[in-house]
PDB file of C-alpha atoms in Angstrom:
ATOM      1  CA  UNK A   2       0.000   0.000   0.000  1.00 36.00           C
ATOM      2  CA  UNK A   3       2.734   2.495   0.923  1.00 36.00           C
ATOM      3  CA  UNK A   4       4.636   1.953  -2.326  1.00 39.00           C
ATOM      4  CA  UNK A   5       1.513   2.657  -4.377  1.00 45.00           C
ATOM      5  CA  UNK A   6       0.960   5.936  -2.535  1.00 53.00           C
ATOM      6  CA  UNK A   7       4.596   6.899  -2.978  1.00 49.00           C
ATOM      7  CA  UNK A   8       4.348   6.117  -6.710  1.00 48.00           C
ATOM      8  CA  UNK A   9       1.114   8.124  -6.983  1.00 59.00           C
ATOM      9  CA  UNK A  10       2.726  11.067  -5.200  1.00 57.00           C
ATOM     10  CA  UNK A  11       5.734  10.910  -7.528  1.00 59.00           C
ATOM     11  CA  UNK A  12       3.423  11.136 -10.546  1.00 86.00           C
ATOM     12  CA  UNK A  13       1.603  14.100  -9.036  1.00 93.00           C
ATOM     13  CA  UNK A  14       4.905  15.843  -8.370  1.00 93.00           C
ATOM     14  CA  UNK A  15       6.071  15.345 -11.972  1.00 94.00           C
ATOM     15  CA  UNK A  16       2.744  16.636 -13.279  1.00 96.00           C
ATOM     16  CA  UNK A  17       2.931  19.654 -10.932  1.00 97.00           C
ATOM     17  CA  UNK A  18       6.459  20.436 -12.137  1.00 96.00           C
ATOM     18  CA  UNK A  19       5.328  20.323 -15.760  1.00 96.00           C
ATOM     19  CA  UNK A  20       2.264  22.467 -15.050  1.00 97.00           C
ATOM     20  CA  UNK A  21       4.227  25.135 -13.154  1.00 98.00           C
ATOM     21  CA  UNK A  22       6.934  25.246 -15.838  1.00 97.00           C
ATOM     22  CA  UNK A  23       4.441  25.625 -18.689  1.00 96.00           C
ATOM     23  CA  UNK A  24       2.178  28.036 -16.783  1.00 97.00           C
ATOM     24  CA  UNK A  25       5.124  30.350 -16.101  1.00 97.00           C
ATOM     25  CA  UNK A  26       6.345  30.077 -19.706  1.00 96.00           C
ATOM     26  CA  UNK A  27       2.872  30.874 -21.063  1.00 96.00           C
ATOM     27  CA  UNK A  28       2.373  33.765 -18.625  1.00 95.00           C
ATOM     28  CA  UNK A  29      -0.423  32.237 -16.510  1.00 96.00           C
ATOM     29  CA  UNK A  30      -1.302  33.034 -12.913  1.00 97.00           C
ATOM     30  CA  UNK A  31      -2.815  29.951 -11.281  1.00 98.00           C
ATOM     31  CA  UNK A  32      -5.438  29.776  -8.529  1.00 98.00           C
ATOM     32  CA  UNK A  33      -7.128  26.737  -7.004  1.00 98.00           C
ATOM     33  CA  UNK A  34     -10.517  26.267  -5.365  1.00 98.00           C
ATOM     34  CA  UNK A  35     -10.512  22.861  -3.706  1.00 98.00           C
ATOM     35  CA  UNK A  36     -13.193  20.945  -1.888  1.00 98.00           C
ATOM     36  CA  UNK A  37     -12.574  17.180  -1.959  1.00 98.00           C
ATOM     37  CA  UNK A  38      -8.804  17.543  -2.515  1.00 98.00           C
ATOM     38  CA  UNK A  39      -8.514  19.722   0.604  1.00 97.00           C
ATOM     39  CA  UNK A  40      -5.596  21.834  -0.625  1.00 98.00           C
ATOM     40  CA  UNK A  41      -3.561  18.946  -2.074  1.00 97.00           C
ATOM     41  CA  UNK A  42      -3.293  20.604  -5.496  1.00 98.00           C
ATOM     42  CA  UNK A  43      -2.062  23.883  -4.001  1.00 98.00           C
ATOM     43  CA  UNK A  44       0.321  22.049  -1.696  1.00 97.00           C
ATOM     44  CA  UNK A  45       1.750  19.987  -4.545  1.00 97.00           C
ATOM     45  CA  UNK A  46       2.188  23.075  -6.740  1.00 98.00           C
ATOM     46  CA  UNK A  47       3.996  24.984  -3.997  1.00 98.00           C
ATOM     47  CA  UNK A  48       6.374  22.043  -3.519  1.00 97.00           C
ATOM     48  CA  UNK A  49       7.801  22.907  -6.960  1.00 98.00           C
ATOM     49  CA  UNK A  50      10.807  25.267  -6.774  1.00 97.00           C
ATOM     50  CA  UNK A  51       9.941  28.507  -8.584  1.00 96.00           C
ATOM     51  CA  UNK A  52       6.197  27.950  -8.229  1.00 98.00           C
ATOM     52  CA  UNK A  53       5.728  31.590  -7.225  1.00 96.00           C
ATOM     53  CA  UNK A  54       6.364  32.481 -10.892  1.00 95.00           C
ATOM     54  CA  UNK A  55       2.943  31.031 -11.726  1.00 97.00           C
ATOM     55  CA  UNK A  56       1.023  29.965  -8.617  1.00 97.00           C
ATOM     56  CA  UNK A  57      -0.921  32.796  -7.031  1.00 95.00           C
ATOM     57  CA  UNK A  58      -2.873  31.061  -4.321  1.00 96.00           C
ATOM     58  CA  UNK A  59      -5.801  28.896  -3.455  1.00 97.00           C
ATOM     59  CA  UNK A  60      -8.768  28.307  -1.228  1.00 98.00           C
ATOM     60  CA  UNK A  61     -10.285  25.270   0.413  1.00 98.00           C
ATOM     61  CA  UNK A  62     -14.041  25.642  -0.018  1.00 98.00           C
ATOM     62  CA  UNK A  63     -15.220  22.580   1.865  1.00 97.00           C
ATOM     63  CA  UNK A  64     -18.520  23.765   3.316  1.00 97.00           C
ATOM     64  CA  UNK A  65     -21.406  24.787   1.053  1.00 97.00           C
ATOM     65  CA  UNK A  66     -21.713  28.097   2.915  1.00 97.00           C
ATOM     66  CA  UNK A  67     -18.216  29.085   1.725  1.00 97.00           C
ATOM     67  CA  UNK A  68     -19.030  27.912  -1.795  1.00 98.00           C
ATOM     68  CA  UNK A  69     -22.040  30.221  -1.791  1.00 97.00           C
ATOM     69  CA  UNK A  70     -21.008  33.285   0.242  1.00 97.00           C
ATOM     70  CA  UNK A  71     -17.389  33.638  -0.894  1.00 97.00           C
ATOM     71  CA  UNK A  72     -17.417  32.116  -4.382  1.00 97.00           C
ATOM     72  CA  UNK A  73     -20.949  32.897  -5.510  1.00 97.00           C
ATOM     73  CA  UNK A  74     -22.247  29.379  -6.134  1.00 98.00           C
ATOM     74  CA  UNK A  75     -26.038  29.870  -6.275  1.00 98.00           C
ATOM     75  CA  UNK A  76     -27.828  28.098  -3.397  1.00 97.00           C
ATOM     76  CA  UNK A  77     -30.361  26.709  -5.889  1.00 98.00           C
ATOM     77  CA  UNK A  78     -27.499  25.031  -7.795  1.00 98.00           C
ATOM     78  CA  UNK A  79     -26.228  23.477  -4.568  1.00 98.00           C
ATOM     79  CA  UNK A  80     -29.704  22.215  -3.646  1.00 97.00           C
ATOM     80  CA  UNK A  81     -30.802  21.026  -7.113  1.00 98.00           C
ATOM     81  CA  UNK A  82     -27.524  19.574  -8.452  1.00 98.00           C
ATOM     82  CA  UNK A  83     -25.722  18.902  -5.187  1.00 97.00           C
ATOM     83  CA  UNK A  84     -22.260  20.023  -4.148  1.00 98.00           C
ATOM     84  CA  UNK A  85     -20.733  17.183  -6.176  1.00 98.00           C
ATOM     85  CA  UNK A  86     -21.778  18.130  -9.696  1.00 98.00           C
ATOM     86  CA  UNK A  87     -20.370  19.641 -12.875  1.00 98.00           C
ATOM     87  CA  UNK A  88     -22.482  22.750 -12.232  1.00 98.00           C
ATOM     88  CA  UNK A  89     -20.795  23.367  -8.880  1.00 98.00           C
ATOM     89  CA  UNK A  90     -17.316  22.591 -10.263  1.00 98.00           C
ATOM     90  CA  UNK A  91     -17.948  25.204 -12.963  1.00 98.00           C
ATOM     91  CA  UNK A  92     -19.308  27.767 -10.515  1.00 98.00           C
ATOM     92  CA  UNK A  93     -16.323  27.266  -8.191  1.00 98.00           C
ATOM     93  CA  UNK A  94     -13.826  27.781 -11.019  1.00 98.00           C
ATOM     94  CA  UNK A  95     -15.747  30.835 -12.257  1.00 98.00           C
ATOM     95  CA  UNK A  96     -15.830  32.245  -8.714  1.00 97.00           C
ATOM     96  CA  UNK A  97     -12.068  31.756  -8.439  1.00 97.00           C
ATOM     97  CA  UNK A  98     -11.496  33.626 -11.713  1.00 96.00           C
ATOM     98  CA  UNK A  99     -13.615  36.528 -10.423  1.00 95.00           C
ATOM     99  CA  UNK A 100     -11.552  36.697  -7.223  1.00 94.00           C
ATOM    100  CA  UNK A 101      -8.352  36.673  -9.279  1.00 93.00           C
ATOM    101  CA  UNK A 102      -9.584  39.328 -11.720  1.00 91.00           C
ATOM    102  CA  UNK A 103     -10.375  41.655  -8.814  1.00 89.00           C
ATOM    103  CA  UNK A 104      -6.880  41.181  -7.383  1.00 87.00           C
ATOM    104  CA  UNK A 105      -5.104  41.343 -10.766  1.00 86.00           C
ATOM    105  CA  UNK A 106      -6.073  44.922 -11.613  1.00 82.00           C
ATOM    106  CA  UNK A 107      -2.620  46.297 -10.877  1.00 78.00           C
ATOM    107  CA  UNK A 108      -0.364  47.156 -13.818  1.00 75.00           C
ATOM    108  CA  UNK A 109       2.179  44.444 -12.992  1.00 78.00           C
ATOM    109  CA  UNK A 110      -0.490  41.797 -13.707  1.00 81.00           C
ATOM    110  CA  UNK A 111      -2.129  43.324 -16.801  1.00 81.00           C
ATOM    111  CA  UNK A 112      -0.312  41.000 -19.215  1.00 87.00           C
ATOM    112  CA  UNK A 113      -0.973  37.848 -17.177  1.00 92.00           C
ATOM    113  CA  UNK A 114      -3.459  35.161 -18.148  1.00 95.00           C
ATOM    114  CA  UNK A 115      -5.675  33.862 -15.332  1.00 96.00           C
ATOM    115  CA  UNK A 116      -6.529  30.202 -14.740  1.00 98.00           C
ATOM    116  CA  UNK A 117      -8.476  28.546 -11.916  1.00 98.00           C
ATOM    117  CA  UNK A 118      -8.748  24.827 -11.147  1.00 98.00           C
ATOM    118  CA  UNK A 119     -11.617  23.596  -8.947  1.00 98.00           C
ATOM    119  CA  UNK A 120     -12.491  20.214  -7.455  1.00 98.00           C
ATOM    120  CA  UNK A 121     -15.622  18.872  -5.826  1.00 98.00           C
ATOM    121  CA  UNK A 122     -16.187  15.199  -5.086  1.00 98.00           C
ATOM    122  CA  UNK A 123     -16.493  12.301  -2.682  1.00 98.00           C
ATOM    123  CA  UNK A 124     -13.161  11.043  -1.352  1.00 97.00           C
ATOM    124  CA  UNK A 125     -14.753   8.478   0.970  1.00 97.00           C
ATOM    125  CA  UNK A 126     -14.833   6.118   2.641  1.00 95.00           C
ATOM    126  CA  UNK A 127     -18.452   7.181   3.226  1.00 94.00           C
ATOM    127  CA  UNK A 128     -20.747   9.756   1.665  1.00 94.00           C
ATOM    128  CA  UNK A 129     -21.336   8.024  -1.654  1.00 92.00           C
ATOM    129  CA  UNK A 130     -24.551   6.849  -3.250  1.00 93.00           C
ATOM    130  CA  UNK A 131     -25.541   4.815  -6.303  1.00 93.00           C
ATOM    131  CA  UNK A 132     -25.798   8.051  -8.319  1.00 94.00           C
ATOM    132  CA  UNK A 133     -22.671   9.642  -6.828  1.00 97.00           C
ATOM    133  CA  UNK A 134     -20.305   6.927  -5.589  1.00 97.00           C
ATOM    134  CA  UNK A 135     -17.179   7.303  -3.481  1.00 97.00           C
ATOM    135  CA  UNK A 136     -14.357   8.108  -5.892  1.00 97.00           C
ATOM    136  CA  UNK A 137     -16.385  10.562  -7.982  1.00 98.00           C
ATOM    137  CA  UNK A 138     -14.970  14.025  -8.592  1.00 98.00           C
ATOM    138  CA  UNK A 139     -15.810  16.897 -10.898  1.00 98.00           C
ATOM    139  CA  UNK A 140     -12.987  19.189 -11.952  1.00 98.00           C
ATOM    140  CA  UNK A 141     -13.631  22.703 -13.196  1.00 98.00           C
ATOM    141  CA  UNK A 142     -11.174  24.684 -15.284  1.00 98.00           C
ATOM    142  CA  UNK A 143     -11.713  28.384 -15.880  1.00 97.00           C
ATOM    143  CA  UNK A 144      -9.391  30.422 -18.066  1.00 96.00           C
ATOM    144  CA  UNK A 145     -10.251  34.117 -18.178  1.00 93.00           C
ATOM    145  CA  UNK A 146     -12.142  35.076 -21.342  1.00 92.00           C
ATOM    146  CA  UNK A 147     -12.696  31.433 -22.363  1.00 93.00           C
ATOM    147  CA  UNK A 148     -15.593  29.049 -21.648  1.00 95.00           C
ATOM    148  CA  UNK A 149     -15.231  27.137 -18.385  1.00 97.00           C
ATOM    149  CA  UNK A 150     -14.949  23.374 -18.804  1.00 97.00           C
ATOM    150  CA  UNK A 151     -15.700  20.537 -16.430  1.00 98.00           C
ATOM    151  CA  UNK A 152     -14.680  16.919 -16.355  1.00 98.00           C
ATOM    152  CA  UNK A 153     -16.028  13.903 -14.473  1.00 98.00           C
ATOM    153  CA  UNK A 154     -13.290  11.854 -12.776  1.00 97.00           C
ATOM    154  CA  UNK A 155     -13.871   8.389 -11.312  1.00 97.00           C
ATOM    155  CA  UNK A 156     -11.158   6.824  -9.185  1.00 96.00           C
ATOM    156  CA  UNK A 157     -10.806   3.034  -9.029  1.00 95.00           C
ATOM    157  CA  UNK A 158     -13.195   1.489  -6.493  1.00 94.00           C
ATOM    158  CA  UNK A 159     -10.264  -0.100  -4.634  1.00 95.00           C
ATOM    159  CA  UNK A 160      -8.782   3.283  -3.666  1.00 95.00           C
ATOM    160  CA  UNK A 161      -8.982   4.631  -0.130  1.00 95.00           C
ATOM    161  CA  UNK A 162      -9.567   8.278   0.796  1.00 96.00           C
ATOM    162  CA  UNK A 163      -5.951   9.429   0.377  1.00 95.00           C
ATOM    163  CA  UNK A 164      -5.564   7.593  -2.920  1.00 95.00           C
ATOM    164  CA  UNK A 165      -8.793   9.173  -4.172  1.00 96.00           C
ATOM    165  CA  UNK A 166      -7.528  12.645  -3.260  1.00 97.00           C
ATOM    166  CA  UNK A 167      -4.226  11.999  -5.029  1.00 96.00           C
ATOM    167  CA  UNK A 168      -6.037  10.627  -8.085  1.00 96.00           C
ATOM    168  CA  UNK A 169      -8.343  13.659  -8.190  1.00 97.00           C
ATOM    169  CA  UNK A 170      -5.439  16.101  -7.813  1.00 97.00           C
ATOM    170  CA  UNK A 171      -3.358  14.478 -10.554  1.00 97.00           C
ATOM    171  CA  UNK A 172      -6.375  14.308 -12.871  1.00 97.00           C
ATOM    172  CA  UNK A 173      -7.107  17.997 -12.241  1.00 98.00           C
ATOM    173  CA  UNK A 174      -3.514  18.958 -13.060  1.00 98.00           C
ATOM    174  CA  UNK A 175      -3.589  16.810 -16.217  1.00 97.00           C
ATOM    175  CA  UNK A 176      -6.763  18.632 -17.261  1.00 97.00           C
ATOM    176  CA  UNK A 177      -5.159  22.011 -16.516  1.00 97.00           C
ATOM    177  CA  UNK A 178      -2.145  21.143 -18.684  1.00 97.00           C
ATOM    178  CA  UNK A 179      -4.507  20.269 -21.538  1.00 95.00           C
ATOM    179  CA  UNK A 180      -6.331  23.551 -20.918  1.00 95.00           C
ATOM    180  CA  UNK A 181      -3.295  25.812 -21.117  1.00 94.00           C
ATOM    181  CA  UNK A 182      -2.346  24.206 -24.427  1.00 92.00           C
ATOM    182  CA  UNK A 183      -5.901  24.646 -25.739  1.00 85.00           C
ATOM    183  CA  UNK A 184      -6.585  20.940 -26.152  1.00 80.00           C
ATOM    184  CA  UNK A 185      -9.803  20.714 -24.151  1.00 67.00           C
ATOM    185  CA  UNK A 186     -13.239  20.452 -25.692  1.00 60.00           C
ATOM    186  CA  UNK A 187     -15.456  23.466 -25.015  1.00 50.00           C
ATOM    187  CA  UNK A 188     -17.919  21.350 -23.008  1.00 49.00           C
ATOM    188  CA  UNK A 189     -17.168  18.117 -21.204  1.00 44.00           C
ATOM    189  CA  UNK A 190     -18.254  16.119 -18.148  1.00 46.00           C
TER     190      UNK A 190
END
């Protein structure tokens, strides 16, 4: 079990290094809004030397009240679609872009491109249902002035909570790499 986690972490670290390198090269400022990954994406990105050239910050939006009051997720979306949904992943990423745009009004940031990665899901071991099982995650990716995309991620059923979080984080970073190179479909889930 330990070796699998160590291998998973190594893959996340390599993906984070690639994402930070390319984000800096392409002039992106990166922000994360994390629910089910609990800050793992931000933590992994800041483990990369030189991450401050691209990573701007992040927020753990675990409770629905934070999703609504700070990030603007409509309460009707939370009640009708549920916190674990593509609609909420999109709203979280869009809310993160709005926060960034407000903070990026200074001249030194005018030429920067803004990107926000969001996650919402069920890491387990409980909390799942037939419709939304443990291991389900929705990732949102917002790039300023482009349509926000979402993707449904399903971890293997044999994974525990920490493995699910690692799987979600790596999948989100893979999606973000595709996004900065413009290789994502306009709509997905």
